[in-house]
Short mmCIF file of C-alpha atoms in Angstrom, two decimals:
data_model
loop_
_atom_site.label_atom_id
_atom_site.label_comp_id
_atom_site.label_asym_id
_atom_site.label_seq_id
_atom_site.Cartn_x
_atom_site.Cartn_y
_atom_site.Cartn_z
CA UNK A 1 -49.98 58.65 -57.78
CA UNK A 2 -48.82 61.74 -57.17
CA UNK A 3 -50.58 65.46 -56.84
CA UNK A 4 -49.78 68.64 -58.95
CA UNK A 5 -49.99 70.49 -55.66
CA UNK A 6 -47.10 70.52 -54.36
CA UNK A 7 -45.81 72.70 -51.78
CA UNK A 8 -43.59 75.35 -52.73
CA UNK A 9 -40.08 75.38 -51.50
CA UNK A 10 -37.88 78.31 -50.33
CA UNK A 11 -34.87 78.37 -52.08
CA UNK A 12 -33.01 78.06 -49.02
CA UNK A 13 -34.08 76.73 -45.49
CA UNK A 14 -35.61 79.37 -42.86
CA UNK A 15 -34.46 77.95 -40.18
CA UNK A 16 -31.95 75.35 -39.19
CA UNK A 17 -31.50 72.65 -36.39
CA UNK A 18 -27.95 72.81 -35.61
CA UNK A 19 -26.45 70.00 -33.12
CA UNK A 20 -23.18 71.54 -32.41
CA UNK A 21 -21.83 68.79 -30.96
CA UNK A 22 -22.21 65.22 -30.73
CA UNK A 23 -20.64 64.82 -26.73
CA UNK A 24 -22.98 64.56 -23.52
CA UNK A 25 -22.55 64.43 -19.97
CA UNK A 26 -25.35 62.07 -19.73
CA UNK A 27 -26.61 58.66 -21.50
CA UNK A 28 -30.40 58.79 -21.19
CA UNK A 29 -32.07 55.64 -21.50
CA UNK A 30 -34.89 57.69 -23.66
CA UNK A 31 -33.04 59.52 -25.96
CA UNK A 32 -34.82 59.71 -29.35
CA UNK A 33 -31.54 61.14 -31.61
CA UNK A 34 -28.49 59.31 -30.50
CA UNK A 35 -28.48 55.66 -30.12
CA UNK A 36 -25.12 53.55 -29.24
CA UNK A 37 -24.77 52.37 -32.71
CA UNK A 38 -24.05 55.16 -34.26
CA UNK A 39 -21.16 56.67 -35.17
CA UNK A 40 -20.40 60.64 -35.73
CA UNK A 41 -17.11 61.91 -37.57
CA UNK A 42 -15.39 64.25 -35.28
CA UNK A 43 -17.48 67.44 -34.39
CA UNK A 44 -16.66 70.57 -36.25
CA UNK A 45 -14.60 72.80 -34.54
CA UNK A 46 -15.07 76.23 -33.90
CA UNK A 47 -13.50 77.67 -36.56
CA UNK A 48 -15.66 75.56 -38.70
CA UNK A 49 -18.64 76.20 -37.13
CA UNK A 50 -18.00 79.70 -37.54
CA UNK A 51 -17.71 79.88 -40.93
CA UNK A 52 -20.91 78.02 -41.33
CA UNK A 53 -22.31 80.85 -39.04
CA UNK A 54 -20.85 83.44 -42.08
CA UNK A 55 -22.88 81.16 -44.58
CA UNK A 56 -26.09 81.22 -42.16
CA UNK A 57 -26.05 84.98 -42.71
CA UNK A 58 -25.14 85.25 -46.66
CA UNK A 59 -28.03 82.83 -47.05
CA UNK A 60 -30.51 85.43 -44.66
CA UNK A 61 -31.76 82.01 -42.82
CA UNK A 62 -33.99 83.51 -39.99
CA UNK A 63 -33.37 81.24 -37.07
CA UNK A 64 -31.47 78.54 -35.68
CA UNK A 65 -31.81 75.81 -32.85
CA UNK A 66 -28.74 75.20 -30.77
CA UNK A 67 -29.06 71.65 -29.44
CA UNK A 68 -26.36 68.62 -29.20
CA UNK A 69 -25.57 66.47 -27.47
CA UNK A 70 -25.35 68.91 -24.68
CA UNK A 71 -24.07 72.25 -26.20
CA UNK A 72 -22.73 73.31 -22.67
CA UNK A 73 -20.05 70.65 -23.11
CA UNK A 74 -18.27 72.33 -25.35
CA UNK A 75 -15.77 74.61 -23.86
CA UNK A 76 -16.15 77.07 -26.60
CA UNK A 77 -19.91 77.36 -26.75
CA UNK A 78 -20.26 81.18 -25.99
CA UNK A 79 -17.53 81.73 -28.82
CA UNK A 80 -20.12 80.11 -31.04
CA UNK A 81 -23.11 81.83 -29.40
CA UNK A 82 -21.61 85.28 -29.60
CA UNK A 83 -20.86 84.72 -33.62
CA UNK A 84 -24.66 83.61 -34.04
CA UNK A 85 -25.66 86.99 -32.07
CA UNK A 86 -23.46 88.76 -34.00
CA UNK A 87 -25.47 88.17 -37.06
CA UNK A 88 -29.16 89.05 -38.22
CA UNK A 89 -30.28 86.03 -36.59
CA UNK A 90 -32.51 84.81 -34.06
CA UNK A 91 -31.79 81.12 -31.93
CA UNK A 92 -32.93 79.22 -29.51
CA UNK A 93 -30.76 76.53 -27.00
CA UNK A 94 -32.02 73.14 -25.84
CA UNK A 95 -30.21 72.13 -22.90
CA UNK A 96 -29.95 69.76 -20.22
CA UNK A 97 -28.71 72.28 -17.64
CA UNK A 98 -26.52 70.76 -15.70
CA UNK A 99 -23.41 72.56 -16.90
CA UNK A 100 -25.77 75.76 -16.18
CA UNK A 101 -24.45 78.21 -13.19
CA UNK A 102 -24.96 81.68 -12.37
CA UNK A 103 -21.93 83.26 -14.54
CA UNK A 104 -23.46 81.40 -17.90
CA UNK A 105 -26.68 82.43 -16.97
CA UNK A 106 -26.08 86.22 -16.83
CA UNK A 107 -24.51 85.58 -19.62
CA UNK A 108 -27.06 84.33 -21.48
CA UNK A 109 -29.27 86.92 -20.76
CA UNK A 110 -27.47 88.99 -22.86
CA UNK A 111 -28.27 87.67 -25.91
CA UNK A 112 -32.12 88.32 -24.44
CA UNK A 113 -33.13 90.65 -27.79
CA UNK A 114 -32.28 87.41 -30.23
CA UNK A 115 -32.79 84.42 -27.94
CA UNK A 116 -36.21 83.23 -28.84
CA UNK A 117 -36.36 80.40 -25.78
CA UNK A 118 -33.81 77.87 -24.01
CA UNK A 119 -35.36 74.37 -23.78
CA UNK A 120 -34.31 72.32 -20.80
CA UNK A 121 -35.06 68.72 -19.71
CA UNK A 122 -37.81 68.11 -17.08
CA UNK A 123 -38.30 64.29 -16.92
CA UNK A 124 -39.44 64.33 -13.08
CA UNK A 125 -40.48 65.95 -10.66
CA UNK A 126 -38.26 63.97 -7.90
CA UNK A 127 -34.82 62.31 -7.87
CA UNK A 128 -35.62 58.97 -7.85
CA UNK A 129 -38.04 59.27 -11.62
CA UNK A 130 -35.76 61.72 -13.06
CA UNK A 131 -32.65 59.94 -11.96
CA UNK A 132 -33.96 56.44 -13.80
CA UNK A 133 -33.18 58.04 -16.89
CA UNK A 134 -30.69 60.39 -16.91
CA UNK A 135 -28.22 58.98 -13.87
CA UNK A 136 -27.68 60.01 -10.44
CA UNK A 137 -26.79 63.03 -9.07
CA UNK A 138 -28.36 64.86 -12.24
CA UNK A 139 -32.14 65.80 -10.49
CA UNK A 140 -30.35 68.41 -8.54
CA UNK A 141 -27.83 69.07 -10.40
CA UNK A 142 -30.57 70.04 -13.47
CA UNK A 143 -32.93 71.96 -11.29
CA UNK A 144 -29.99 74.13 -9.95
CA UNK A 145 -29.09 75.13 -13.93
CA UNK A 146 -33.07 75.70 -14.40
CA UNK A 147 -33.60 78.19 -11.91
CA UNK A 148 -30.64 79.93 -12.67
CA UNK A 149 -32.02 80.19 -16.19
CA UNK A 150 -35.07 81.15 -14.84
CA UNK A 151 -33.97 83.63 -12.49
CA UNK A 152 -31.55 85.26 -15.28
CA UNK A 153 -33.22 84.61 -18.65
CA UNK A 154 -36.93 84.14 -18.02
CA UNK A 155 -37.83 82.29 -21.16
CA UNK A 156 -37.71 78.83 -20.27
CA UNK A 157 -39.62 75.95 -21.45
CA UNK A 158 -39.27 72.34 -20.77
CA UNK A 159 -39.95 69.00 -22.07
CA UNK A 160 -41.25 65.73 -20.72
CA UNK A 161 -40.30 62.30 -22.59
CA UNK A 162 -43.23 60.42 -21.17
CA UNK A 163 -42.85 56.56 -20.22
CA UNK A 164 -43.40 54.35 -17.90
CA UNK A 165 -41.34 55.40 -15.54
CA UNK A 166 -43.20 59.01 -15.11
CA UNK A 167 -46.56 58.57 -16.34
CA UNK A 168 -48.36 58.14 -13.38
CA UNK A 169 -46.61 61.92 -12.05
CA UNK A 170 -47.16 64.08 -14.68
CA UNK A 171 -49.36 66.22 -13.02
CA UNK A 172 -46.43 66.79 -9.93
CA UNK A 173 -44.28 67.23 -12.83
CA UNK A 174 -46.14 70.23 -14.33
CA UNK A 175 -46.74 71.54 -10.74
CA UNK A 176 -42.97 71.65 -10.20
CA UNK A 177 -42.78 73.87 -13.98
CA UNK A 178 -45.00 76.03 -12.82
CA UNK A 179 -43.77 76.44 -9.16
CA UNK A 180 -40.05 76.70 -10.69
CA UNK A 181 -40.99 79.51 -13.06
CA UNK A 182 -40.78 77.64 -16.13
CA UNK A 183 -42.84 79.25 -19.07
CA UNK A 184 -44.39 76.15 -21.11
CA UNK A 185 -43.59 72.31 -20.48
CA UNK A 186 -44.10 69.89 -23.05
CA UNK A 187 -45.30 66.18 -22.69
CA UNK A 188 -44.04 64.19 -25.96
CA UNK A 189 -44.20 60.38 -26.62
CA UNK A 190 -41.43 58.31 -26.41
CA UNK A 191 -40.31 57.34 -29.78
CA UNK A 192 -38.36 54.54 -31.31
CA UNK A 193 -35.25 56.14 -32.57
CA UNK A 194 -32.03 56.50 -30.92
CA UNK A 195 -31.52 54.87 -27.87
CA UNK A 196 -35.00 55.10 -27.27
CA UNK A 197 -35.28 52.40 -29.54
CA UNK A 198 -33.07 50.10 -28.17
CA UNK A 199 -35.14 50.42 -24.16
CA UNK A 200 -38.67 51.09 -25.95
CA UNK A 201 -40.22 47.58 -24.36
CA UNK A 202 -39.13 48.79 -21.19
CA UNK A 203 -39.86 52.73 -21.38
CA UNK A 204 -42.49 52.60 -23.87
CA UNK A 205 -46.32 53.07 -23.59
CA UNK A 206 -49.03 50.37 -24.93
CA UNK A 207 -52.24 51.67 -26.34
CA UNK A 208 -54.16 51.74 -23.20
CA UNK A 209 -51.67 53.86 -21.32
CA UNK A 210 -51.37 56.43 -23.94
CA UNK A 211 -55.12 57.21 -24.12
CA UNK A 212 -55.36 56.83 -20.33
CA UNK A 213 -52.59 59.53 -20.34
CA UNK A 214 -53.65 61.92 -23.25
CA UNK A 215 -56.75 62.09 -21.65
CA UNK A 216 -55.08 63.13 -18.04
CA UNK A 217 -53.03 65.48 -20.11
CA UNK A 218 -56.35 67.02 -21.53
CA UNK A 219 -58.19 67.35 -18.28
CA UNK A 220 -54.57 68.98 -16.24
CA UNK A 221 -54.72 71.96 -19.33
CA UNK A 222 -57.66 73.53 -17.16
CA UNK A 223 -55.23 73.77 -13.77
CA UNK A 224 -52.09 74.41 -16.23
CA UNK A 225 -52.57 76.06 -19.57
CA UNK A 226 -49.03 76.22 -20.21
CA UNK A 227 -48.78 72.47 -21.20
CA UNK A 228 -48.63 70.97 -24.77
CA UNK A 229 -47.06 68.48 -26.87
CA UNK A 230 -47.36 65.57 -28.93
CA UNK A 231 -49.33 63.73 -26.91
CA UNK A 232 -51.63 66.22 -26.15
CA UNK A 233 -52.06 66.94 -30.14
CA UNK A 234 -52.39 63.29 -30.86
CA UNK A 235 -55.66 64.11 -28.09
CA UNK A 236 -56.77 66.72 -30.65
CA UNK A 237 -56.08 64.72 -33.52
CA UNK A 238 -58.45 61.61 -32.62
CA UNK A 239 -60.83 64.16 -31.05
CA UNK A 240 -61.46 65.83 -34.43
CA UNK A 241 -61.75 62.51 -36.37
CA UNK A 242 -64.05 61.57 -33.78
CA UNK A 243 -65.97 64.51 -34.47
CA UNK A 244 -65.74 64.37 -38.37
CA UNK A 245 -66.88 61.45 -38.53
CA UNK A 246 -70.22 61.51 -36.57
CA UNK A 247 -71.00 64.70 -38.75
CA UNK A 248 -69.74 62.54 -41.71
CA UNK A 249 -67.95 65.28 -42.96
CA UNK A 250 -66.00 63.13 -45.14
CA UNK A 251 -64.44 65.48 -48.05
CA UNK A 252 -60.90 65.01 -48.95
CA UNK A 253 -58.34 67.46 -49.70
CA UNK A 254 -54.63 68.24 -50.00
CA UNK A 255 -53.41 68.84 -46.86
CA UNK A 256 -55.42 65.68 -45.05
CA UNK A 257 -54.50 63.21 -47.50
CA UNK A 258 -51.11 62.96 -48.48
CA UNK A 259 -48.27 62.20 -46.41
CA UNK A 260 -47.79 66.51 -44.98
CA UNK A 261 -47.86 65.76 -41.61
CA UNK A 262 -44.09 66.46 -41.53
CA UNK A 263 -42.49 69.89 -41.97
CA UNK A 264 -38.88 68.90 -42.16
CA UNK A 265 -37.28 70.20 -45.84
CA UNK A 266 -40.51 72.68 -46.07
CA UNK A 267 -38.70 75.12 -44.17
CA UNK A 268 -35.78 74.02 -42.35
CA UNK A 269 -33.08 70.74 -42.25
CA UNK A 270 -30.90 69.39 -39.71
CA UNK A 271 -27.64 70.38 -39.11
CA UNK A 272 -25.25 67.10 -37.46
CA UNK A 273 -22.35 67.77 -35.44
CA UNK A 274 -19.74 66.71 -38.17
CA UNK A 275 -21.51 69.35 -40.54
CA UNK A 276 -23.76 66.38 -42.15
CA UNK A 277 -26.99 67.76 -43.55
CA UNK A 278 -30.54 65.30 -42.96
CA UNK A 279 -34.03 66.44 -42.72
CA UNK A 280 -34.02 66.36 -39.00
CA UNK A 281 -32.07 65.69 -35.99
CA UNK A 282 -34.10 62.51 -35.36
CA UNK A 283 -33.06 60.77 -38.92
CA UNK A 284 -28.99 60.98 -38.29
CA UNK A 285 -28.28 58.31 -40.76
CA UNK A 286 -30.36 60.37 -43.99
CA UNK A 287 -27.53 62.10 -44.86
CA UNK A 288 -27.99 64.57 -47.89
CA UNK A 289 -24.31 66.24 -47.75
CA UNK A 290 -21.81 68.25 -45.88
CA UNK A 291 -21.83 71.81 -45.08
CA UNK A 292 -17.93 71.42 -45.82
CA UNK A 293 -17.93 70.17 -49.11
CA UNK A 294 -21.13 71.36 -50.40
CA UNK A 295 -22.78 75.11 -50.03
CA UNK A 296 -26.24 74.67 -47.97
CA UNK A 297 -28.18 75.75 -50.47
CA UNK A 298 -27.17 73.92 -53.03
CA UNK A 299 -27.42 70.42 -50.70
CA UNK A 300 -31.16 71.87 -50.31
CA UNK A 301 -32.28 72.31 -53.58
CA UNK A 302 -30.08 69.85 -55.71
CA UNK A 303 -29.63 66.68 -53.06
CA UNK A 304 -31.32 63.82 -54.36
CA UNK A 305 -31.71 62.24 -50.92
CA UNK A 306 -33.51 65.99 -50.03
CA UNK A 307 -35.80 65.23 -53.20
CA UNK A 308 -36.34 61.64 -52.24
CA UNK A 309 -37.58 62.79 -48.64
CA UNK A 310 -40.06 65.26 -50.55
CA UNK A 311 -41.56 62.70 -52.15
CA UNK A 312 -43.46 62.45 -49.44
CA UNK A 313 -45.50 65.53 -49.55
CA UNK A 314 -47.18 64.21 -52.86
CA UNK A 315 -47.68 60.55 -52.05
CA UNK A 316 -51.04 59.83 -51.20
CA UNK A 317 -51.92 57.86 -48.11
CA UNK A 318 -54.07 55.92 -50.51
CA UNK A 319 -50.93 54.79 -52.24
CA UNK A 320 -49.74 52.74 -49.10
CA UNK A 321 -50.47 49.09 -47.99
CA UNK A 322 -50.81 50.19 -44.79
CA UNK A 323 -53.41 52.86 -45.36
CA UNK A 324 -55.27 51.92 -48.46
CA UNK A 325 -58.17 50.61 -47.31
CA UNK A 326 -58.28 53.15 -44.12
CA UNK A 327 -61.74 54.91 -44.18
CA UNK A 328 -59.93 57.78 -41.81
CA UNK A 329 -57.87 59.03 -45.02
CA UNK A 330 -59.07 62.17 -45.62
CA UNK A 331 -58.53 63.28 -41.62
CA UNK A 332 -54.74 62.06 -41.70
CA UNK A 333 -51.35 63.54 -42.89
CA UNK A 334 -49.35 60.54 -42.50
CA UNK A 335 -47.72 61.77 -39.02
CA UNK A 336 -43.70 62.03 -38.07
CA UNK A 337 -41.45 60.37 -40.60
CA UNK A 338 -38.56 59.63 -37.91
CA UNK A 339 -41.18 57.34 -35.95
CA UNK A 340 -42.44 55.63 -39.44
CA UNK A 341 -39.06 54.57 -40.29
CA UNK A 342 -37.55 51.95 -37.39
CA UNK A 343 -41.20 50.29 -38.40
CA UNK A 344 -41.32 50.06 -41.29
CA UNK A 345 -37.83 51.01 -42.73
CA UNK A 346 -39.24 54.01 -45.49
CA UNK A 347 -39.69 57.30 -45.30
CA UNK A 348 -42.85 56.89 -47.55
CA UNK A 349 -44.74 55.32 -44.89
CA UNK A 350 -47.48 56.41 -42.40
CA UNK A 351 -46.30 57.56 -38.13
CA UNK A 352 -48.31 54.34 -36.51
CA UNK A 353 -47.63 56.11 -33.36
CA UNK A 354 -50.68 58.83 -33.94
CA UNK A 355 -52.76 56.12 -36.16
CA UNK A 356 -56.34 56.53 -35.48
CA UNK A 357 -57.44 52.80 -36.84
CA UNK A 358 -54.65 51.63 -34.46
CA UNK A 359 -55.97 53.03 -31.28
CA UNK A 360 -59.39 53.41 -32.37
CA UNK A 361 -60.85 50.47 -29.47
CA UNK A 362 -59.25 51.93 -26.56
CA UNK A 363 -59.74 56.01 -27.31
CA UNK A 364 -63.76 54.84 -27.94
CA UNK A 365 -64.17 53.24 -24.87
CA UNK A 366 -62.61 56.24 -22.79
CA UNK A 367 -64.82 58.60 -24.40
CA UNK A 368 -68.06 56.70 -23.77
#
């Protein structure tokens, strides 16, 4: 089945995810994009990614996110930075920070009037919980780049991959954002993609931890308003069908029952660091072209791979055997593709990682 309503598309992407390079100075245990199986051509060189930067502007895309790997690791990074501020275009950075000092810094801040945000790393609040992810010596290290950042640039957020090694110090983690400077800080789940796959028994939450913790999450936004994330909108999500459902406001429509909980290929694609084009940095190995052989607009409108990913936004969540007999249908939108896929190995399927039915025992018992 599929519905006449389907969402318009731009004829070319407003915004890009670029992963400029594929090298990092670390090899995080949690990692949700690069996993030790797979292999990257070479990255693009500057040149290269320069002339893609040309294309970004003929094509009047609005805004791009510099991530990697760790971008700093390139040696040329401010040659590519200073061609994307050269253009009518806004960006943002996602960094790890270590490679962060005072000079880079400063000069950051001088791209102030286009950078939108740089996104840095903020697994722990000490050595020892950061440090079981991401190495040692990196705690330090990391918080050194961050209040540089912080003390030149200003807009900093952060992320926290929760897991087990953290989730009983989240609130010490948010105290340390807030005591640092840092702007927002964001608590997402780990997921089973990349390398996070491969250590997901061992990093991963069960069921009762993950309402125990969305829950903690919920009550720390009083004492820190500048947290959010997935976990904290999987919270809102369950809290709403909660609600819905005692007022047995049970209507379906559009938006809440087909599979939109995604906006990758809506409004922006994934950019890999050997110039592949996917929907997102988090599906690698759903390659729809290359930005060298192929213009990036024609890769978004004409791939079939693209098209086969779109599918999804008109497939009902009626239509699958793992929702069809769901009575939470018309609250759902199907959730994050990347997570649906190590399950279940399609794109068309349902995210059972913010599946009401599937923690639907544990999040009723904590709100009784």
């Amino acid at each position: 089945m599929t519905d006449a309503r389907f969402p318009k598309i731009p004829r070319v992407p407003i915004s890009l995810f670029i992963s400029i390079t594929s090298k990092c100075n670390l090899h995080c245990r949690h990692c949700s994009v690069y996993s030790d199986r797979l292999d990257y051509g070479p990255d693009l060189t500057a040149e290269q990614w320069l002339g893609f930067i040309d294309e970004i502007a003929r094509l009047k895309i609005f805004r791009v996110k510099i991530s990697g790997g760790e971008p700093f690791a390139r040696e040329d990074i401010f040659d590519i930075l200073d061609a994307i501020y050269g253009k009518p275009v806004r960006f943002s950075i996602n960094t790890n920070a270590i490679f962060i000092d005072a000079p880079k810094a400063r000069r950051l801040a001088g791209y102030l009037d286009k950078l939108d945000d740089i996104m840095v790393s903020l697994d722990g609040a000490d050595a020892p919980t950061y440090e079981a992810l991401r190495g040692k010596g990196t705690f330090d290290r990391a918080m050194g780049g961050i209040r540089e950042l912080v003390c030149h640039v200003g807009k900093i957020c952060a992320y926290c991959t929760v897991n087990r090694y953290n989730c009983r110090k989240l609130e010490k983690i948010a105290r340390l954002a807030k005591d640092t400077g840092i702007g927002s800080l964001k608590f997402n789940e780990l997921l089973k993609g990349g390398r996070g796959q491969k250590y997901y028994a061992e990093l991963g939450l069960n069921k009762k931890e993950k309402i125990r913790i969305m829950g903690e999450l919920k009550e720390m936004q009083r004492e820190y308003p500048f947290i959010s994330g997935t976990l904290l909108q999987t919270e809102e999500i369950f809290s709403n069908i909660r609600s819905r459902m005692q007022q047995k406001q049970g209507d379906s429509f559009y938006a809440e029952s087909c599979l939109s909980g995604c906006g990758a290929l809506l409004q922006e694609c994934a950019i890999g660091p050997d110039g592949r084009v996917t929907p997102c940095d988090r599906l690698p190995e759903f390659i729809a072209g290359h930005i060298l052989r192929t213009p990036l607009d024609r890769i978004w409108r004409e791939s079939v791979k693209l098209q086969e990913f779109r599918k999804r936004f008109s497939t009902h969540l009626s239509d699958l055997d793992t929702c069809r007999s769901c009575e939470y249908i018309p609250f759902c939108t199907g959730g994050c593709p990347a997570s649906a896929w190590p399950v279940y190995g399609s794109l068309l399927a349902a995210d059972p990682t913010c599946c009401y039915r599937n923690f639907q025992n544990e999040y009723e018992e904590r709100c009784k």
